[in-house]
XYZ file of C-alpha atoms in Angstrom:
763
model
C 110.651 64.428 -34.598
C 107.300 66.060 -35.299
C 109.021 69.413 -35.773
C 111.416 67.853 -38.231
C 108.535 66.445 -40.263
C 106.511 69.650 -40.019
C 109.380 71.823 -41.246
C 110.589 69.482 -43.949
C 110.491 71.058 -47.397
C 107.836 68.691 -48.893
C 105.423 69.332 -46.009
C 106.006 73.092 -46.115
C 105.278 73.130 -49.846
C 102.090 71.136 -49.297
C 100.922 73.564 -46.611
C 101.770 76.486 -48.878
C 99.663 75.041 -51.717
C 96.723 74.486 -49.393
C 97.021 78.081 -48.253
C 97.752 79.925 -51.496
C 97.361 77.717 -54.578
C 93.887 76.248 -54.282
C 93.122 77.035 -57.927
C 96.004 74.801 -59.031
C 95.082 72.075 -56.542
C 91.522 72.156 -57.876
C 92.762 70.773 -61.216
C 94.379 67.836 -59.412
C 91.180 67.236 -57.456
C 89.124 67.200 -60.664
C 91.491 64.666 -62.236
C 91.376 62.428 -59.145
C 87.569 62.545 -59.096
C 87.528 61.605 -62.782
C 89.908 58.642 -62.595
C 88.161 57.273 -59.495
C 84.854 57.453 -61.431
C 83.318 59.996 -59.077
C 82.865 62.685 -61.730
C 81.443 62.527 -65.254
C 80.667 58.809 -65.249
C 77.309 59.261 -67.001
C 79.142 60.992 -69.861
C 81.965 58.435 -69.891
C 84.680 60.939 -68.979
C 86.589 58.545 -66.646
C 86.863 55.930 -69.405
C 88.785 58.393 -71.572
C 91.562 58.295 -68.943
C 91.255 54.667 -67.870
C 90.939 53.227 -71.383
C 92.521 55.754 -73.812
C 92.019 54.874 -77.448
C 94.550 55.884 -80.099
C 94.137 55.122 -83.814
C 90.980 53.145 -82.910
C 92.924 50.772 -80.647
C 93.454 50.628 -76.887
C 97.073 49.574 -76.484
C 100.390 50.709 -75.024
C 100.643 53.656 -77.459
C 97.572 55.359 -75.994
C 98.957 54.937 -72.483
C 102.375 56.126 -73.681
C 100.744 59.381 -74.799
C 98.857 59.578 -71.501
C 102.201 59.278 -69.702
C 103.598 62.161 -71.737
C 100.591 64.413 -71.181
C 100.450 63.772 -67.429
C 104.195 64.433 -67.199
C 103.687 67.728 -69.028
C 100.836 68.645 -66.694
C 102.934 67.713 -63.657
C 105.861 69.790 -64.895
C 103.565 72.734 -65.606
C 102.449 72.454 -61.967
C 106.074 72.434 -60.801
C 107.001 75.337 -63.074
C 104.084 77.484 -62.030
C 104.481 76.904 -58.302
C 108.243 77.476 -58.568
C 107.679 80.810 -60.310
C 105.073 81.814 -57.745
C 106.656 80.571 -54.556
C 110.244 79.487 -55.147
C 111.708 82.777 -53.942
C 110.048 82.301 -50.548
C 112.578 79.533 -49.840
C 115.885 81.359 -50.155
C 118.058 78.325 -49.467
C 117.226 77.075 -52.989
C 119.415 79.823 -54.443
C 122.576 78.217 -53.138
C 121.827 74.543 -53.762
C 122.852 72.783 -56.926
C 120.191 72.701 -59.647
C 117.540 74.514 -57.588
C 114.544 73.813 -59.852
C 115.191 70.083 -59.924
C 115.509 70.080 -56.135
C 112.230 71.981 -55.950
C 110.474 69.421 -58.171
C 111.643 66.504 -56.019
C 110.222 68.103 -52.883
C 107.087 69.328 -54.651
C 106.198 65.838 -55.884
C 103.940 64.794 -53.016
C 100.657 65.760 -54.724
C 101.639 64.395 -58.174
C 102.914 61.178 -56.541
C 99.570 60.578 -54.835
C 97.790 61.188 -58.140
C 100.081 58.814 -60.063
C 99.546 56.012 -57.547
C 95.769 56.465 -57.715
C 95.835 56.612 -61.520
C 97.948 53.475 -61.953
C 95.739 51.562 -59.505
C 92.558 52.854 -61.173
C 93.445 52.100 -64.779
C 94.904 48.670 -63.961
C 91.812 47.755 -61.947
C 89.631 48.948 -64.822
C 91.610 46.910 -67.352
C 91.530 43.763 -65.199
C 87.743 44.163 -64.918
C 87.514 44.535 -68.682
C 88.206 40.875 -69.518
C 91.829 41.237 -70.729
C 93.373 38.563 -72.917
C 95.980 37.858 -70.251
C 97.965 39.550 -67.496
C 100.741 40.517 -69.880
C 98.342 42.596 -72.009
C 97.580 44.780 -68.973
C 101.213 45.095 -67.924
C 102.087 46.236 -71.443
C 99.731 49.162 -70.890
C 101.521 49.963 -67.622
C 104.908 49.765 -69.325
C 103.689 52.119 -72.070
C 102.476 54.615 -69.488
C 105.699 54.489 -67.473
C 107.804 54.795 -70.629
C 105.979 57.959 -71.708
C 106.254 59.379 -68.201
C 109.963 58.701 -67.702
C 110.906 59.841 -71.214
C 109.196 63.191 -70.696
C 110.758 63.756 -67.280
C 114.177 62.750 -68.539
C 114.170 65.230 -71.422
C 112.890 68.116 -69.286
C 115.288 67.437 -66.415
C 118.227 67.120 -68.795
C 117.420 70.598 -70.082
C 117.185 72.071 -66.599
C 120.250 70.160 -65.461
C 122.342 72.039 -68.018
C 120.695 75.449 -67.715
C 119.764 75.944 -64.043
C 122.524 77.474 -61.943
C 122.962 78.432 -58.339
C 124.013 81.751 -56.828
C 127.751 81.150 -57.103
C 127.566 81.051 -60.923
C 125.360 84.032 -61.616
C 127.242 87.237 -60.829
C 128.847 88.103 -64.161
C 126.808 91.295 -64.609
C 125.469 93.891 -62.260
C 121.822 93.412 -61.466
C 121.570 96.968 -60.255
C 122.478 98.350 -63.700
C 119.755 96.302 -65.339
C 117.197 97.378 -62.768
C 117.832 101.053 -63.405
C 117.011 100.669 -67.101
C 113.405 99.669 -66.479
C 111.404 101.348 -63.719
C 108.590 98.759 -63.966
C 111.027 95.873 -63.559
C 112.789 97.742 -60.740
C 109.517 98.288 -58.878
C 108.571 94.645 -59.317
C 111.986 93.517 -58.108
C 111.888 95.777 -55.057
C 108.475 94.401 -54.152
C 109.726 90.844 -54.481
C 112.768 91.653 -52.316
C 110.427 92.937 -49.641
C 108.244 89.819 -49.898
C 111.309 87.601 -49.672
C 112.557 89.371 -46.563
C 109.168 88.992 -44.907
C 108.853 85.322 -45.804
C 108.179 83.232 -42.714
C 108.457 79.806 -44.280
C 110.861 77.769 -42.200
C 112.614 74.740 -43.659
C 114.936 72.415 -41.713
C 115.631 69.764 -44.334
C 114.840 68.751 -47.895
C 115.216 65.809 -50.264
C 117.874 66.079 -52.949
C 117.458 64.580 -56.420
C 119.067 61.339 -55.181
C 116.275 61.119 -52.548
C 118.655 61.747 -49.658
C 117.673 63.951 -46.730
C 119.759 67.134 -46.589
C 119.769 69.715 -43.803
C 119.388 73.386 -44.651
C 122.592 74.898 -43.296
C 123.687 77.208 -46.088
C 125.039 80.587 -45.060
C 123.151 83.214 -47.074
C 124.552 86.247 -45.290
C 127.230 86.819 -47.930
C 124.562 87.359 -50.620
C 122.366 90.381 -51.017
C 118.649 89.830 -51.432
C 118.520 90.871 -55.091
C 121.408 88.513 -55.880
C 119.450 85.573 -54.540
C 116.380 86.642 -56.489
C 118.452 86.727 -59.662
C 118.883 82.978 -59.373
C 115.138 82.570 -59.454
C 114.861 85.051 -62.344
C 117.287 82.983 -64.395
C 115.290 79.843 -63.659
C 112.064 81.684 -64.475
C 113.476 82.477 -67.911
C 114.134 78.793 -68.541
C 110.637 77.941 -67.385
C 109.179 80.619 -69.650
C 111.082 79.137 -72.592
C 109.706 75.655 -71.814
C 106.169 76.985 -71.443
C 106.411 78.910 -74.708
C 107.670 75.822 -76.543
C 104.883 73.631 -75.155
C 102.091 76.067 -75.964
C 103.543 76.772 -79.434
C 103.811 73.040 -80.117
C 100.174 72.497 -79.156
C 99.060 75.352 -81.415
C 101.266 74.072 -84.248
C 99.523 70.703 -84.099
C 96.348 72.507 -85.162
C 97.737 72.854 -88.691
C 98.073 69.065 -88.950
C 94.850 68.062 -87.239
C 93.673 65.994 -90.200
C 96.528 63.503 -89.827
C 95.185 60.545 -87.785
C 98.573 59.895 -86.166
C 98.401 63.343 -84.546
C 94.851 62.898 -83.251
C 95.898 62.017 -79.751
C 93.507 60.433 -77.204
C 90.809 62.741 -75.872
C 92.126 62.448 -72.302
C 95.592 63.438 -73.512
C 94.163 66.547 -75.167
C 92.239 67.424 -72.007
C 95.338 66.997 -69.841
C 97.398 69.219 -72.137
C 94.618 71.795 -71.932
C 94.905 71.647 -68.136
C 98.643 72.224 -68.567
C 98.023 75.394 -70.567
C 95.563 76.639 -67.933
C 98.106 75.957 -65.183
C 100.825 77.853 -67.037
C 98.574 80.817 -67.732
C 97.486 80.984 -64.095
C 101.117 81.049 -63.014
C 102.113 83.678 -65.559
C 99.267 86.005 -64.596
C 99.880 85.609 -60.884
C 103.623 86.184 -61.242
C 103.581 89.251 -63.445
C 100.492 90.937 -62.019
C 100.942 89.974 -58.359
C 98.258 91.663 -56.227
C 96.587 93.036 -59.348
C 96.051 89.650 -60.990
C 92.431 89.242 -59.835
C 91.167 92.737 -60.809
C 93.100 92.629 -64.088
C 91.688 89.190 -64.908
C 88.150 90.380 -64.142
C 88.730 93.454 -66.304
C 90.026 91.350 -69.200
C 87.019 89.034 -68.957
C 84.647 92.017 -68.972
C 86.382 93.504 -72.021
C 86.444 90.171 -73.805
C 82.764 89.660 -73.091
C 81.999 93.151 -74.372
C 83.824 92.612 -77.661
C 83.043 88.913 -78.069
C 79.981 89.570 -80.213
C 82.017 90.902 -83.139
C 82.007 88.807 -86.295
C 85.615 87.647 -85.843
C 84.611 85.649 -82.765
C 81.185 84.590 -84.063
C 81.751 83.079 -87.453
C 79.084 80.402 -87.878
C 79.549 76.684 -87.450
C 78.314 75.817 -90.889
C 76.224 73.085 -92.454
C 78.492 71.672 -95.142
C 76.970 71.877 -98.616
C 74.822 74.971 -98.114
C 75.624 78.236 -99.877
C 76.470 80.895 -97.288
C 77.509 83.491 -99.879
C 74.083 84.233 -101.360
C 71.520 86.400 -99.587
C 70.311 84.651 -96.419
C 66.787 83.251 -96.315
C 64.201 85.564 -94.751
C 63.210 84.125 -91.399
C 59.962 85.646 -90.175
C 56.352 84.652 -89.582
C 55.203 85.772 -93.032
C 57.777 83.561 -94.696
C 56.832 80.605 -92.519
C 53.148 81.025 -93.378
C 53.948 81.361 -97.078
C 55.691 77.975 -97.009
C 52.544 76.442 -95.497
C 50.125 77.480 -98.209
C 47.400 74.827 -98.701
C 48.595 74.211 -102.261
C 52.137 73.613 -100.983
C 50.929 71.154 -98.358
C 48.780 69.351 -100.935
C 51.754 69.102 -103.293
C 53.989 67.609 -100.607
C 51.292 65.132 -99.600
C 50.915 64.084 -103.224
C 54.671 63.512 -103.424
C 54.611 61.256 -100.377
C 51.540 59.416 -101.671
C 53.546 58.605 -104.802
C 56.208 57.070 -102.564
C 53.576 55.081 -100.684
C 52.051 53.803 -103.935
C 55.490 52.756 -105.170
C 55.961 50.895 -101.890
C 52.577 49.195 -102.275
C 53.508 48.219 -105.825
C 56.284 45.947 -104.550
C 53.681 43.519 -103.212
C 51.023 41.356 -104.917
C 47.864 43.207 -105.943
C 45.621 40.819 -104.063
C 47.445 41.265 -100.748
C 47.637 44.061 -98.211
C 51.116 44.543 -96.781
C 51.802 45.345 -93.163
C 53.362 48.786 -92.861
C 56.274 49.076 -90.440
C 57.369 52.325 -88.808
C 60.577 52.402 -86.769
C 61.327 54.931 -84.048
C 64.704 55.185 -82.376
C 65.897 57.271 -79.467
C 68.922 59.482 -78.984
C 71.872 58.685 -76.767
C 75.159 59.313 -78.559
C 77.218 56.398 -79.791
C 75.500 54.121 -77.284
C 72.196 54.652 -79.086
C 73.826 54.361 -82.527
C 75.295 50.932 -81.758
C 72.152 49.722 -79.980
C 69.938 50.783 -82.905
C 72.261 49.165 -85.431
C 72.301 45.935 -83.441
C 68.507 45.823 -83.104
C 67.965 46.530 -86.810
C 70.275 43.692 -87.799
C 68.545 41.359 -85.368
C 65.011 42.149 -86.534
C 66.082 41.717 -90.146
C 67.506 38.311 -89.291
C 64.450 37.218 -87.300
C 62.009 38.343 -90.019
C 63.870 36.696 -92.894
C 64.685 40.155 -94.274
C 61.063 41.322 -94.334
C 61.087 44.163 -91.783
C 63.009 46.719 -93.806
C 61.132 45.764 -96.955
C 57.922 46.770 -95.166
C 59.346 49.803 -93.343
C 58.135 53.088 -94.777
C 59.385 55.640 -92.265
C 62.138 55.908 -89.644
C 61.985 58.689 -87.065
C 64.084 59.488 -84.040
C 66.867 61.609 -82.661
C 70.587 61.945 -82.213
C 72.662 58.769 -82.085
C 69.746 56.448 -82.714
C 68.987 58.094 -86.045
C 72.706 57.999 -86.920
C 72.703 54.226 -86.449
C 69.466 53.838 -88.425
C 70.812 55.976 -91.286
C 73.922 53.811 -91.492
C 71.907 50.592 -91.611
C 69.574 52.093 -94.223
C 72.567 52.846 -96.448
C 73.921 49.317 -95.952
C 70.499 47.933 -96.900
C 70.460 50.093 -100.057
C 73.925 48.944 -101.092
C 72.927 45.333 -100.519
C 69.987 45.769 -102.902
C 72.424 47.121 -105.486
C 74.613 44.045 -104.856
C 77.507 46.251 -103.734
C 77.867 44.388 -100.432
C 77.078 40.715 -99.770
C 75.680 40.682 -96.245
C 73.975 43.634 -94.512
C 73.991 41.674 -91.248
C 77.778 41.407 -91.104
C 79.091 42.214 -87.603
C 81.819 44.388 -89.102
C 79.242 47.190 -89.405
C 78.741 47.094 -85.638
C 82.477 47.679 -85.242
C 82.348 50.582 -87.694
C 79.423 52.411 -86.092
C 80.994 52.010 -82.631
C 84.509 53.151 -83.582
C 85.874 56.168 -81.720
C 84.590 59.586 -82.803
C 85.716 61.595 -79.788
C 89.510 61.906 -80.097
C 89.505 64.219 -83.148
C 86.720 66.333 -81.612
C 88.589 67.051 -78.371
C 91.886 67.466 -80.207
C 90.354 70.038 -82.561
C 88.744 71.815 -79.617
C 92.150 72.217 -77.998
C 94.263 73.234 -81.007
C 91.673 75.111 -83.057
C 88.284 76.001 -81.582
C 89.571 77.550 -78.352
C 91.336 80.123 -80.488
C 90.338 82.004 -83.635
C 89.393 79.472 -86.301
C 91.368 80.162 -89.460
C 91.605 76.905 -91.442
C 89.224 75.941 -94.250
C 88.164 72.807 -96.065
C 86.392 72.410 -99.401
C 83.223 70.558 -100.302
C 81.915 70.651 -103.862
C 83.814 73.827 -104.664
C 82.832 75.776 -101.526
C 85.019 76.639 -98.553
C 83.950 76.069 -94.957
C 85.754 76.807 -91.710
C 87.152 73.781 -89.933
C 85.874 73.137 -86.437
C 85.291 70.188 -84.127
C 82.011 69.520 -85.922
C 83.951 69.054 -89.160
C 86.344 66.738 -87.294
C 83.394 64.653 -86.107
C 81.985 64.384 -89.630
C 85.351 63.469 -91.140
C 86.055 60.820 -88.499
C 82.549 59.347 -88.717
C 82.861 59.213 -92.504
C 86.199 57.418 -92.134
C 84.826 54.946 -89.578
C 81.899 54.048 -91.835
C 84.119 53.720 -94.936
C 82.483 56.640 -96.750
C 79.084 54.938 -96.977
C 77.198 58.095 -95.934
C 79.393 60.530 -97.852
C 76.451 61.777 -99.893
C 74.330 64.855 -100.434
C 70.725 65.060 -99.303
C 69.505 64.858 -102.903
C 71.284 61.508 -103.407
C 68.540 59.859 -101.348
C 65.672 61.396 -103.322
C 65.428 58.654 -105.954
C 65.877 55.626 -103.619
C 63.164 57.008 -101.327
C 60.871 57.819 -104.260
C 61.216 54.288 -105.623
C 60.691 52.989 -102.078
C 63.976 51.125 -102.147
C 64.616 52.468 -98.669
C 62.336 54.010 -96.028
C 62.088 57.754 -95.564
C 64.283 59.091 -92.766
C 63.748 62.760 -91.906
C 66.296 64.406 -89.609
C 64.501 66.789 -87.250
C 66.789 69.055 -85.190
C 65.267 71.612 -82.857
C 65.389 75.272 -83.902
C 66.616 77.218 -80.881
C 65.146 80.514 -82.092
C 61.488 79.504 -81.827
C 61.256 75.870 -80.658
C 60.018 74.500 -83.996
C 61.429 71.406 -85.657
C 63.424 71.596 -88.863
C 62.441 68.731 -91.189
C 65.461 67.737 -93.279
C 64.428 65.285 -95.959
C 65.077 64.882 -99.717
C 61.296 65.115 -100.156
C 59.476 68.116 -98.733
C 57.242 67.298 -95.763
C 55.473 70.581 -94.987
C 52.389 68.593 -93.936
C 54.276 67.547 -90.772
C 54.152 71.099 -89.431
C 50.394 71.726 -89.292
C 47.116 69.938 -88.728
C 45.691 67.744 -91.485
C 43.317 70.479 -92.560
C 43.972 74.120 -91.800
C 40.478 75.182 -92.833
C 39.073 74.915 -89.331
C 42.294 75.839 -87.541
C 42.193 79.197 -85.796
C 45.483 80.855 -84.890
C 47.343 77.565 -85.266
C 51.070 77.948 -84.764
C 53.119 75.843 -87.156
C 55.214 73.218 -85.428
C 57.965 72.669 -87.988
C 59.766 74.140 -90.994
C 60.492 72.234 -94.173
C 64.232 72.512 -94.809
C 64.215 72.081 -98.612
C 61.647 74.779 -99.248
C 63.001 77.238 -96.698
C 66.616 77.044 -97.903
C 65.960 76.361 -101.580
C 68.006 79.396 -102.702
C 70.861 78.291 -100.435
C 70.993 74.941 -102.293
C 69.417 72.806 -99.599
C 69.607 69.691 -101.768
C 73.430 69.854 -101.684
C 73.550 69.565 -97.890
C 76.094 66.941 -96.854
C 74.025 64.145 -95.336
C 76.463 63.634 -92.448
C 76.064 67.341 -91.650
C 72.322 66.749 -91.488
C 72.829 63.862 -89.068
C 75.145 66.026 -86.947
C 72.498 68.757 -86.802
C 70.174 66.255 -85.147
C 72.902 64.880 -82.860
C 74.476 68.000 -81.402
C 76.085 67.233 -78.064
C 76.600 70.337 -75.853
C 80.190 71.641 -75.931
C 81.356 68.592 -77.934
C 79.788 69.064 -81.365
C 78.796 72.719 -81.776
C 75.354 73.952 -82.739
C 75.069 74.664 -86.457
C 74.052 78.111 -87.682
C 72.096 78.213 -90.938
C 72.139 80.982 -93.610
C 69.014 82.914 -92.669
C 68.179 86.382 -91.402
C 67.962 86.336 -88.441
C 70.392 83.465 -88.175
C 68.762 80.124 -87.478
C 70.433 78.045 -84.745
C 69.713 74.311 -84.449
C 70.572 71.692 -81.872
C 69.898 68.103 -80.833
C 66.582 66.554 -81.871
C 66.249 64.874 -78.498
C 65.200 68.098 -76.814
C 61.852 68.052 -78.605
C 61.192 64.364 -79.316
C 63.947 62.035 -78.183
C 62.030 58.909 -79.218
C 60.619 59.940 -82.608
C 57.117 58.974 -81.489
C 55.465 62.329 -82.213
C 56.628 62.374 -85.841
C 55.677 58.760 -86.474
C 52.140 59.220 -85.115
C 51.676 62.509 -86.997
C 52.648 60.733 -90.231
C 50.053 58.025 -89.559
C 47.450 60.691 -88.832
C 48.160 62.570 -92.080
C 47.965 59.457 -94.283
C 45.385 57.491 -92.321
C 42.954 57.185 -95.244
C 45.573 55.727 -97.585
C 46.888 53.380 -94.898
C 43.384 52.124 -94.113
C 42.706 51.432 -97.772
C 46.022 49.863 -98.780
C 47.518 48.086 -95.754
C 46.586 45.506 -93.151
C 47.584 47.942 -90.447
C 50.746 49.337 -88.888
C 53.328 47.865 -86.554
C 55.408 50.399 -84.692
C 58.866 49.122 -83.730
C 60.392 51.347 -81.049
C 64.084 51.179 -80.160
C 64.862 52.851 -76.840
C 68.295 53.248 -75.335
C 66.796 53.727 -71.859
C 64.432 51.918 -69.550
C 60.728 52.510 -69.927
C 59.931 51.120 -66.481
C 62.470 51.990 -63.809
C 62.324 51.573 -60.069
C 61.504 54.611 -57.940
C 64.739 55.767 -56.338
C 64.641 56.408 -52.561
C 64.805 60.115 -51.766
C 67.618 60.930 -49.373
C 67.983 64.194 -47.501
C 70.209 66.408 -49.670
C 73.303 68.191 -48.464
C 73.786 71.939 -48.932
C 75.715 71.673 -52.203
C 73.277 69.077 -53.525
C 70.407 71.486 -52.903
C 72.068 73.959 -55.245
C 72.155 71.556 -58.185
C 68.988 69.557 -57.423
C 66.631 71.748 -59.543
C 68.776 71.315 -62.667
C 69.396 67.657 -61.880
C 65.657 67.026 -61.573
C 65.053 68.565 -64.998
C 67.753 66.404 -66.563
C 66.789 63.065 -65.040
C 63.063 63.584 -65.618
C 63.306 64.738 -69.239
C 63.278 61.125 -70.382
C 60.344 60.260 -68.100
C 58.294 63.295 -69.145
C 58.684 62.514 -72.847
C 57.919 58.839 -72.242
C 54.678 59.664 -70.444
C 53.650 62.158 -73.146
C 54.347 59.544 -75.813
C 52.242 56.966 -73.968
C 49.281 59.345 -74.047
C 49.801 60.051 -77.761
C 50.204 56.402 -78.700
C 47.089 55.117 -76.967
C 44.953 57.991 -78.212
C 46.033 57.292 -81.782
C 45.485 53.581 -81.256
C 41.860 54.399 -80.411
C 41.340 57.070 -83.069
C 43.069 55.710 -86.160
C 40.831 53.682 -88.503
C 43.272 50.790 -88.839
C 45.020 48.318 -86.569
C 48.039 49.751 -84.733
C 50.318 47.684 -82.529
C 53.764 48.187 -81.038
C 56.917 46.115 -80.450
C 59.413 47.635 -78.029
C 63.149 47.110 -77.650
C 65.154 48.766 -74.896
C 68.762 48.896 -73.786
C 68.661 48.375 -70.048
C 71.296 46.797 -67.842
C 69.078 46.881 -64.756
C 66.327 45.034 -66.634
C 68.984 42.567 -67.740
C 70.089 42.121 -64.121
C 66.522 41.487 -62.927
C 65.678 39.139 -65.780
C 68.798 37.040 -65.183
C 68.069 36.757 -61.478
C 71.264 38.519 -60.440
C 69.760 40.017 -57.292
C 70.524 38.591 -53.872
C 67.952 37.829 -51.201
C 67.908 41.447 -50.029
C 67.153 42.684 -53.538
C 70.626 44.117 -54.023
C 72.733 43.513 -57.095
C 75.107 40.586 -56.888
C 78.780 40.881 -57.850
C 78.127 39.614 -61.364
C 75.464 42.297 -61.775
C 77.920 45.076 -60.996
C 80.012 43.941 -63.947
C 77.087 44.645 -66.285
C 77.575 48.382 -66.462
C 75.400 50.758 -68.448
C 77.258 52.415 -71.317
C 77.937 56.127 -71.022
C 76.439 58.945 -73.067
C 79.378 59.751 -75.286
C 80.827 59.516 -78.788
C 83.294 56.898 -77.657
C 82.665 53.480 -76.109
C 84.951 51.119 -74.231
C 85.071 47.444 -75.107
C 83.107 46.650 -71.931
C 80.417 49.164 -72.879
C 80.149 47.713 -76.379
C 79.753 44.270 -74.891
C 77.042 45.544 -72.550
C 75.110 47.050 -75.468
C 75.361 44.002 -77.715
C 74.424 41.547 -74.968
C 71.328 43.560 -74.033
C 69.513 42.005 -77.000
C 69.541 38.727 -75.033
C 67.397 40.021 -72.188
C 64.000 38.260 -71.907
C 62.221 41.518 -72.782
C 64.149 41.937 -76.036
C 64.033 38.235 -76.835
C 60.268 38.413 -76.490
C 60.229 41.411 -78.829
C 62.217 39.479 -81.439
C 59.708 36.644 -81.236
C 56.910 39.151 -81.879
C 58.797 40.411 -84.933
C 59.057 36.853 -86.249
C 55.273 36.441 -85.846
C 54.320 39.574 -87.818
C 51.930 38.743 -90.640
C 53.605 40.813 -93.332
C 51.024 40.086 -96.059
C 47.261 39.704 -95.603
C 45.154 38.354 -98.449
C 41.833 40.103 -99.192
C 38.914 38.065 -97.976
């Protein structure tokens, strides 16, 4: 009995994969780790598979597409392993429809994955407060429909085209072999491998799931005749692979159509399918030479990858890349920081401050509000938007009227920019209610699907498509897809140039909001604002400064000849919210080329810029205001428990140094900001206080008393899950973010906002 099980075809295939095809099995392992939430949870990768969103809705259509993509990946696995190893099992040549029989017996690994996936996504959906049981089963039906439809079409094709040995001897194989010495040598080698094959099979499952014994007499066939069966099937597989890859590439020409922007997990699975097919093709055609040839190709590609064809810049939409690039050297940087230039920029900002002061009675000193917001992808954008609406409501609309500056990074600044635009349109009576919850839905709508789709069909290959903006052409990339989707989600509210905000900021209708991405070349900040802010890059007075290195570059002055004022504002926001590998770093038209990335690397909380602004204009603030209230919006905990340190395993030791840098980056910046804040609180000649909001599920758990007697989280606490760092949120994550405002800490902060004395009468 044990021998019968051991030498059954499914078990022999499994053992063969474990011995020879670990690279292909690795893709299955990665997918299983993802769907069981053991890989990429912090970035929200599992939720892309467990809760796929299509056309901004999670319904049966998204799962239908997931069924199709997983079926394609499964079939690519079957095709590749059949091409690589089918000839080792000679009995397949004389059975009916050999490839289909192979797939049935090779289905053990995919079957395990499918069972885990169905269990995982249904458990996730049931935990996600579904409307009813039927709504979850509709998702399952959609997934199964996509799966079965894909298998049916592929198997119908192979059912009509795959033949066994008795139908394939119309021509002489020997004559064809003689025409091509390379093919002949490859065939002879395969004949030798087939003869030496030691894989023993006693029985197999047919496509009706019946056990069949291997008793076919192969002695009447020569070895090359049997191999011809596999060659014919390989041709059919090659045709299928070519069609699939061509279809994926063809979709790149229609990437702007929303209906073709498939879920991100579907795109990733199709990408895995392409990788699987390429691995199989290389291994089949190159045989023993596949590894050295692959290494050689990678070396050659790396050597030639620095040519311009492969390094066309990811552009900032609106800038002129056709004129001479801006000179980027120390002399130019110093020239832009001439004392007269700094004085001029300070005078421009003082005009804004005086216009702000003019909105209030002459005999009263207004309270100045500064808002800082932290990065954190769409999580931070939604959290910031929610907090800003809440503080407006609790202050009877006074907070934004008194806010003069908003600083921050990444997603937080994206959310603040959106609310600022809503506030501006409300003043112009273009919208009735800036506190409408519909804007929370808009800022939290999916941005990830078009990014991953564009990565698969466009950015992995040579980018060749263009789009126009104000008469200039720019290459399409996943950054463009992000901007277009974000613009669509927010109903075109931020579809403006940088200069369009110059007048509203000058008249103090809205607060200033500089975007400050980090310049990779030298570590300085790039200040992107419709009003030049060169004073933010140096000390208040450079007279006594010796060898002071400037800390930032003013965007408008530096790229004036490249039409900086025409920069698309959403491009500016993307420059400050660059997520590694998802939204590409932007290259700016300078010589040498300036590369920028996420603002969070230098100041994720915006505290440094806010305090520098107060330092620069401290005399005016002392004279004209009753002091400053700093409202900080964090998307992370300020006080977190010290995690117990467990003894690491070998593999953990390898990644621990990088992991420590990542997890402590937030803590290091927080501690630095605490030092800066309290020093400025002591030094500045006016009253400075702070109101803090933070998105924290663990704080929420503690404040609600959801810990048991041992201090562990109760079951209800586990349901309050922290949202992932991503550009797409599940409904449960959105709920977690919105409900965080009800924690005692944030409720206390709202009460402090309501108690702010916005106007102080002169005594």
